[in-house]
Amino acid sequence: MYASTLLVSLLGASTVLAAPTWPAINWDAAKTDGLETVSEYFNMLAQKVEWGKAMASAPVCDVSKAQMPVATVQPLVPPSPGLTLKHVAIGRGTQNYTCDLTNATAVPFQVGAVATLFNASCVASTYPDLLQLLPKLALSFNLTTQEDKMGPTNLIISGKHFFTNTTTPFFNLDLNTQYQLGEAGCAKDNQTAAPDNAPTGQQGEKAVPWLRLKTRVGSTGNLQEVYRVETAGGSAPATCQGMPAAFEVQYAAQYWFWEGTSQQD
């Protein structure tokens, strides 16, 4: 099998030839830099398809070969010894905030986040440069309630991310009946600022921090740690000036799920 066949199945190269059902594109987000990102994605994809035609066999989809990004200025604490990488996903959704309308100088309070997770494990292990572009690409498209793939890619839904309360991010990776990867409530263990050149949001919002999360007791699938890296957008304004009582900020990120045999508290 040619390597280009794997690339087509993973990232949607077939959409160049077919007439797919596209998600609603956010033209405000896609102006200038957004359209350049879409163009960069397809140019990179086309280049890899051409390279793949010359390969005798397809790259192996081996998630253990994937290398998680590391922040250069203040790296996150690395995964605990003995853990292995289980899954990589692109999260696309919103960071959610509230404001005290009686105090315009108050700092917005984060009450959670909601995101759809798209399976990017094979991309992470075979095409890390494409993986790095995906959060920025995701913000160029609005996902509809009927959408089951991420933008122009063929990345399928692998889970959902939400908060069970204001301090407990939750990940459900059991939505796909073919891949039951587990569920996990988490607690933040470590964070670092996103790089200065991280992609901004649809309205120019800064990228939210990179995170290391530890799973709570009751998690399934041997999930132990979750990392949010390569973030794009999602940050609230500095104050509540001019903001409503509750609002959402569009974001995207890579999520790396690590598994092991001992449950964390």
PDB file of N, CA and C in Angstrom, residues 11-74:
ATOM      1  N   LEU A  11      -6.259  12.367   6.567  1.00  0.00           N
ATOM      2  CA  LEU A  11      -6.335  13.821   6.519  1.00  0.00           C
ATOM      3  C   LEU A  11      -7.176  14.381   5.398  1.00  0.00           C
ATOM      4  N   GLY A  12      -7.839  13.528   4.622  1.00  0.00           N
ATOM      5  CA  GLY A  12      -8.829  14.050   3.703  1.00  0.00           C
ATOM      6  C   GLY A  12      -8.298  14.521   2.374  1.00  0.00           C
ATOM      7  N   ALA A  13      -7.187  13.946   1.888  1.00  0.00           N
ATOM      8  CA  ALA A  13      -6.702  14.348   0.584  1.00  0.00           C
ATOM      9  C   ALA A  13      -7.730  14.072  -0.500  1.00  0.00           C
ATOM     10  N   SER A  14      -8.621  13.104  -0.248  1.00  0.00           N
ATOM     11  CA  SER A  14      -9.651  12.790  -1.234  1.00  0.00           C
ATOM     12  C   SER A  14     -10.600  13.953  -1.445  1.00  0.00           C
ATOM     13  N   THR A  15     -10.653  14.886  -0.501  1.00  0.00           N
ATOM     14  CA  THR A  15     -11.559  16.017  -0.669  1.00  0.00           C
ATOM     15  C   THR A  15     -11.122  16.915  -1.810  1.00  0.00           C
ATOM     16  N   VAL A  16      -9.894  16.789  -2.270  1.00  0.00           N
ATOM     17  CA  VAL A  16      -9.454  17.563  -3.417  1.00  0.00           C
ATOM     18  C   VAL A  16     -10.170  17.091  -4.675  1.00  0.00           C
ATOM     19  N   LEU A  17     -10.516  15.818  -4.720  1.00  0.00           N
ATOM     20  CA  LEU A  17     -11.116  15.236  -5.909  1.00  0.00           C
ATOM     21  C   LEU A  17     -12.620  15.062  -5.791  1.00  0.00           C
ATOM     22  N   ALA A  18     -13.105  14.900  -4.565  1.00  0.00           N
ATOM     23  CA  ALA A  18     -14.532  14.650  -4.376  1.00  0.00           C
ATOM     24  C   ALA A  18     -15.254  15.930  -3.984  1.00  0.00           C
ATOM     25  N   ALA A  19     -16.552  15.820  -3.722  1.00  0.00           N
ATOM     26  CA  ALA A  19     -17.351  16.961  -3.296  1.00  0.00           C
ATOM     27  C   ALA A  19     -17.915  16.657  -1.917  1.00  0.00           C
ATOM     28  N   PRO A  20     -17.127  16.875  -0.866  1.00  0.00           N
ATOM     29  CA  PRO A  20     -17.548  16.501   0.483  1.00  0.00           C
ATOM     30  C   PRO A  20     -18.567  17.480   1.036  1.00  0.00           C
ATOM     31  N   THR A  21     -19.152  17.098   2.172  1.00  0.00           N
ATOM     32  CA  THR A  21     -20.002  18.007   2.918  1.00  0.00           C
ATOM     33  C   THR A  21     -19.104  18.798   3.849  1.00  0.00           C
ATOM     34  N   TRP A  22     -18.950  20.078   3.571  1.00  0.00           N
ATOM     35  CA  TRP A  22     -18.035  20.903   4.333  1.00  0.00           C
ATOM     36  C   TRP A  22     -18.727  21.505   5.538  1.00  0.00           C
ATOM     37  N   PRO A  23     -17.999  21.725   6.617  1.00  0.00           N
ATOM     38  CA  PRO A  23     -18.573  22.464   7.748  1.00  0.00           C
ATOM     39  C   PRO A  23     -18.713  23.922   7.370  1.00  0.00           C
ATOM     40  N   ALA A  24     -19.478  24.663   8.144  1.00  0.00           N
ATOM     41  CA  ALA A  24     -19.620  26.086   7.898  1.00  0.00           C
ATOM     42  C   ALA A  24     -18.304  26.777   8.220  1.00  0.00           C
ATOM     43  N   ILE A  25     -17.740  27.466   7.234  1.00  0.00           N
ATOM     44  CA  ILE A  25     -16.474  28.150   7.456  1.00  0.00           C
ATOM     45  C   ILE A  25     -16.737  29.515   8.069  1.00  0.00           C
ATOM     46  N   ASN A  26     -15.973  29.861   9.057  1.00  0.00           N
ATOM     47  CA  ASN A  26     -16.092  31.156   9.696  1.00  0.00           C
ATOM     48  C   ASN A  26     -15.248  32.142   8.893  1.00  0.00           C
ATOM     49  N   TRP A  27     -15.869  32.909   8.029  1.00  0.00           N
ATOM     50  CA  TRP A  27     -15.125  33.781   7.136  1.00  0.00           C
ATOM     51  C   TRP A  27     -14.414  34.896   7.882  1.00  0.00           C
ATOM     52  N   ASP A  28     -14.952  35.329   9.034  1.00  0.00           N
ATOM     53  CA  ASP A  28     -14.256  36.336   9.816  1.00  0.00           C
ATOM     54  C   ASP A  28     -12.921  35.787  10.309  1.00  0.00           C
ATOM     55  N   ALA A  29     -12.961  34.507  10.741  1.00  0.00           N
ATOM     56  CA  ALA A  29     -11.731  33.887  11.229  1.00  0.00           C
ATOM     57  C   ALA A  29     -10.807  33.541  10.073  1.00  0.00           C
ATOM     58  N   ALA A  30     -11.375  33.290   8.893  1.00  0.00           N
ATOM     59  CA  ALA A  30     -10.574  32.809   7.781  1.00  0.00           C
ATOM     60  C   ALA A  30      -9.946  33.935   6.963  1.00  0.00           C
ATOM     61  N   LYS A  31     -10.276  35.172   7.256  1.00  0.00           N
ATOM     62  CA  LYS A  31      -9.669  36.268   6.526  1.00  0.00           C
ATOM     63  C   LYS A  31      -8.179  36.339   6.807  1.00  0.00           C
ATOM     64  N   THR A  32      -7.407  36.662   5.802  1.00  0.00           N
ATOM     65  CA  THR A  32      -5.961  36.845   5.891  1.00  0.00           C
ATOM     66  C   THR A  32      -5.267  35.611   6.465  1.00  0.00           C
ATOM     67  N   ASP A  33      -4.967  35.637   7.760  1.00  0.00           N
ATOM     68  CA  ASP A  33      -4.192  34.563   8.362  1.00  0.00           C
ATOM     69  C   ASP A  33      -4.933  33.236   8.309  1.00  0.00           C
ATOM     70  N   GLY A  34      -6.277  33.270   8.473  1.00  0.00           N
ATOM     71  CA  GLY A  34      -7.039  32.033   8.443  1.00  0.00           C
ATOM     72  C   GLY A  34      -6.988  31.357   7.095  1.00  0.00           C
ATOM     73  N   LEU A  35      -7.172  32.132   6.030  1.00  0.00           N
ATOM     74  CA  LEU A  35      -7.108  31.565   4.687  1.00  0.00           C
ATOM     75  C   LEU A  35      -5.697  31.086   4.377  1.00  0.00           C
ATOM     76  N   GLU A  36      -4.702  31.789   4.889  1.00  0.00           N
ATOM     77  CA  GLU A  36      -3.325  31.347   4.700  1.00  0.00           C
ATOM     78  C   GLU A  36      -3.084  30.008   5.387  1.00  0.00           C
ATOM     79  N   THR A  37      -3.711  29.805   6.540  1.00  0.00           N
ATOM     80  CA  THR A  37      -3.565  28.542   7.259  1.00  0.00           C
ATOM     81  C   THR A  37      -4.188  27.396   6.472  1.00  0.00           C
ATOM     82  N   VAL A  38      -5.386  27.618   5.917  1.00  0.00           N
ATOM     83  CA  VAL A  38      -6.044  26.592   5.098  1.00  0.00           C
ATOM     84  C   VAL A  38      -5.173  26.261   3.888  1.00  0.00           C
ATOM     85  N   SER A  39      -4.627  27.300   3.254  1.00  0.00           N
ATOM     86  CA  SER A  39      -3.760  27.091   2.093  1.00  0.00           C
ATOM     87  C   SER A  39      -2.499  26.330   2.481  1.00  0.00           C
ATOM     88  N   GLU A  40      -1.913  26.694   3.617  1.00  0.00           N
ATOM     89  CA  GLU A  40      -0.711  26.005   4.086  1.00  0.00           C
ATOM     90  C   GLU A  40      -0.991  24.532   4.342  1.00  0.00           C
ATOM     91  N   TYR A  41      -2.154  24.248   4.916  1.00  0.00           N
ATOM     92  CA  TYR A  41      -2.530  22.867   5.198  1.00  0.00           C
ATOM     93  C   TYR A  41      -2.602  22.048   3.914  1.00  0.00           C
ATOM     94  N   PHE A  42      -3.325  22.553   2.908  1.00  0.00           N
ATOM     95  CA  PHE A  42      -3.480  21.783   1.680  1.00  0.00           C
ATOM     96  C   PHE A  42      -2.172  21.683   0.896  1.00  0.00           C
ATOM     97  N   ASN A  43      -1.342  22.709   0.948  1.00  0.00           N
ATOM     98  CA  ASN A  43      -0.047  22.629   0.278  1.00  0.00           C
ATOM     99  C   ASN A  43       0.838  21.575   0.938  1.00  0.00           C
ATOM    100  N   MET A  44       0.828  21.555   2.270  1.00  0.00           N
ATOM    101  CA  MET A  44       1.609  20.559   2.993  1.00  0.00           C
ATOM    102  C   MET A  44       1.075  19.157   2.723  1.00  0.00           C
ATOM    103  N   LEU A  45      -0.253  19.045   2.674  1.00  0.00           N
ATOM    104  CA  LEU A  45      -0.882  17.759   2.411  1.00  0.00           C
ATOM    105  C   LEU A  45      -0.518  17.241   1.029  1.00  0.00           C
ATOM    106  N   ALA A  46      -0.586  18.132   0.036  1.00  0.00           N
ATOM    107  CA  ALA A  46      -0.264  17.736  -1.344  1.00  0.00           C
ATOM    108  C   ALA A  46       1.189  17.294  -1.463  1.00  0.00           C
ATOM    109  N   GLN A  47       2.065  17.994  -0.764  1.00  0.00           N
ATOM    110  CA  GLN A  47       3.474  17.636  -0.795  1.00  0.00           C
ATOM    111  C   GLN A  47       3.703  16.245  -0.218  1.00  0.00           C
ATOM    112  N   LYS A  48       3.028  15.945   0.878  1.00  0.00           N
ATOM    113  CA  LYS A  48       3.203  14.635   1.500  1.00  0.00           C
ATOM    114  C   LYS A  48       2.592  13.519   0.650  1.00  0.00           C
ATOM    115  N   VAL A  49       1.508  13.818  -0.037  1.00  0.00           N
ATOM    116  CA  VAL A  49       0.936  12.826  -0.949  1.00  0.00           C
ATOM    117  C   VAL A  49       1.930  12.505  -2.060  1.00  0.00           C
ATOM    118  N   GLU A  50       2.591  13.512  -2.593  1.00  0.00           N
ATOM    119  CA  GLU A  50       3.588  13.284  -3.643  1.00  0.00           C
ATOM    120  C   GLU A  50       4.752  12.463  -3.122  1.00  0.00           C
ATOM    121  N   TRP A  51       5.216  12.785  -1.927  1.00  0.00           N
ATOM    122  CA  TRP A  51       6.295  11.995  -1.339  1.00  0.00           C
ATOM    123  C   TRP A  51       5.848  10.556  -1.107  1.00  0.00           C
ATOM    124  N   GLY A  52       4.597  10.401  -0.690  1.00  0.00           N
ATOM    125  CA  GLY A  52       4.082   9.073  -0.389  1.00  0.00           C
ATOM    126  C   GLY A  52       4.037   8.167  -1.603  1.00  0.00           C
ATOM    127  N   LYS A  53       3.834   8.750  -2.783  1.00  0.00           N
ATOM    128  CA  LYS A  53       3.773   7.945  -4.014  1.00  0.00           C
ATOM    129  C   LYS A  53       5.087   7.242  -4.295  1.00  0.00           C
ATOM    130  N   ALA A  54       6.167   7.812  -3.777  1.00  0.00           N
ATOM    131  CA  ALA A  54       7.480   7.230  -4.028  1.00  0.00           C
ATOM    132  C   ALA A  54       7.883   6.208  -2.972  1.00  0.00           C
ATOM    133  N   MET A  55       7.054   6.060  -1.938  1.00  0.00           N
ATOM    134  CA  MET A  55       7.379   5.128  -0.863  1.00  0.00           C
ATOM    135  C   MET A  55       6.808   3.748  -1.147  1.00  0.00           C
ATOM    136  N   ALA A  56       7.566   2.725  -0.822  1.00  0.00           N
ATOM    137  CA  ALA A  56       7.132   1.355  -1.107  1.00  0.00           C
ATOM    138  C   ALA A  56       6.025   0.901  -0.172  1.00  0.00           C
ATOM    139  N   SER A  57       5.992   1.452   1.038  1.00  0.00           N
ATOM    140  CA  SER A  57       4.971   1.052   2.002  1.00  0.00           C
ATOM    141  C   SER A  57       4.552   2.258   2.832  1.00  0.00           C
ATOM    142  N   ALA A  58       3.394   2.142   3.404  1.00  0.00           N
ATOM    143  CA  ALA A  58       2.857   3.253   4.196  1.00  0.00           C
ATOM    144  C   ALA A  58       3.550   3.339   5.547  1.00  0.00           C
ATOM    145  N   PRO A  59       3.668   4.556   6.102  1.00  0.00           N
ATOM    146  CA  PRO A  59       4.177   4.672   7.470  1.00  0.00           C
ATOM    147  C   PRO A  59       3.272   3.909   8.434  1.00  0.00           C
ATOM    148  N   VAL A  60       3.860   3.347   9.460  1.00  0.00           N
ATOM    149  CA  VAL A  60       3.097   2.577  10.428  1.00  0.00           C
ATOM    150  C   VAL A  60       2.451   3.518  11.434  1.00  0.00           C
ATOM    151  N   CYS A  61       1.169   3.300  11.678  1.00  0.00           N
ATOM    152  CA  CYS A  61       0.451   4.114  12.667  1.00  0.00           C
ATOM    153  C   CYS A  61       0.745   3.541  14.050  1.00  0.00           C
ATOM    154  N   ASP A  62       1.831   3.992  14.644  1.00  0.00           N
ATOM    155  CA  ASP A  62       2.299   3.493  15.939  1.00  0.00           C
ATOM    156  C   ASP A  62       2.376   4.680  16.886  1.00  0.00           C
ATOM    157  N   VAL A  63       1.363   4.827  17.770  1.00  0.00           N
ATOM    158  CA  VAL A  63       1.292   5.998  18.625  1.00  0.00           C
ATOM    159  C   VAL A  63       2.483   6.100  19.573  1.00  0.00           C
ATOM    160  N   SER A  64       3.157   4.998  19.830  1.00  0.00           N
ATOM    161  CA  SER A  64       4.322   5.034  20.720  1.00  0.00           C
ATOM    162  C   SER A  64       5.477   5.820  20.099  1.00  0.00           C
ATOM    163  N   LYS A  65       5.432   6.031  18.793  1.00  0.00           N
ATOM    164  CA  LYS A  65       6.478   6.783  18.108  1.00  0.00           C
ATOM    165  C   LYS A  65       6.244   8.291  18.174  1.00  0.00           C
ATOM    166  N   ALA A  66       5.056   8.720  18.584  1.00  0.00           N
ATOM    167  CA  ALA A  66       4.729  10.142  18.622  1.00  0.00           C
ATOM    168  C   ALA A  66       5.522  10.843  19.723  1.00  0.00           C
ATOM    169  N   GLN A  67       5.937  12.065  19.456  1.00  0.00           N
ATOM    170  CA  GLN A  67       6.697  12.854  20.404  1.00  0.00           C
ATOM    171  C   GLN A  67       5.875  14.074  20.823  1.00  0.00           C
ATOM    172  N   MET A  68       5.495  14.146  22.085  1.00  0.00           N
ATOM    173  CA  MET A  68       4.686  15.253  22.568  1.00  0.00           C
ATOM    174  C   MET A  68       5.487  16.552  22.561  1.00  0.00           C
ATOM    175  N   PRO A  69       4.886  17.644  22.086  1.00  0.00           N
ATOM    176  CA  PRO A  69       5.595  18.934  22.084  1.00  0.00           C
ATOM    177  C   PRO A  69       6.012  19.349  23.492  1.00  0.00           C
ATOM    178  N   VAL A  70       7.127  20.038  23.578  1.00  0.00           N
ATOM    179  CA  VAL A  70       7.651  20.512  24.860  1.00  0.00           C
ATOM    180  C   VAL A  70       7.849  22.020  24.767  1.00  0.00           C
ATOM    181  N   ALA A  71       7.328  22.748  25.724  1.00  0.00           N
ATOM    182  CA  ALA A  71       7.509  24.199  25.751  1.00  0.00           C
ATOM    183  C   ALA A  71       8.985  24.525  25.933  1.00  0.00           C
ATOM    184  N   THR A  72       9.477  25.528  25.202  1.00  0.00           N
ATOM    185  CA  THR A  72      10.909  25.826  25.225  1.00  0.00           C
ATOM    186  C   THR A  72      11.315  26.694  26.413  1.00  0.00           C
ATOM    187  N   VAL A  73      10.426  27.591  26.874  1.00  0.00           N
ATOM    188  CA  VAL A  73      10.792  28.524  27.941  1.00  0.00           C
ATOM    189  C   VAL A  73      10.644  27.886  29.314  1.00  0.00           C
ATOM    190  N   GLN A  74       9.459  27.376  29.626  1.00  0.00           N
ATOM    191  CA  GLN A  74       9.204  26.737  30.922  1.00  0.00           C
ATOM    192  C   GLN A  74       8.427  25.449  30.675  1.00  0.00           C
TER     193      GLN A  74
END
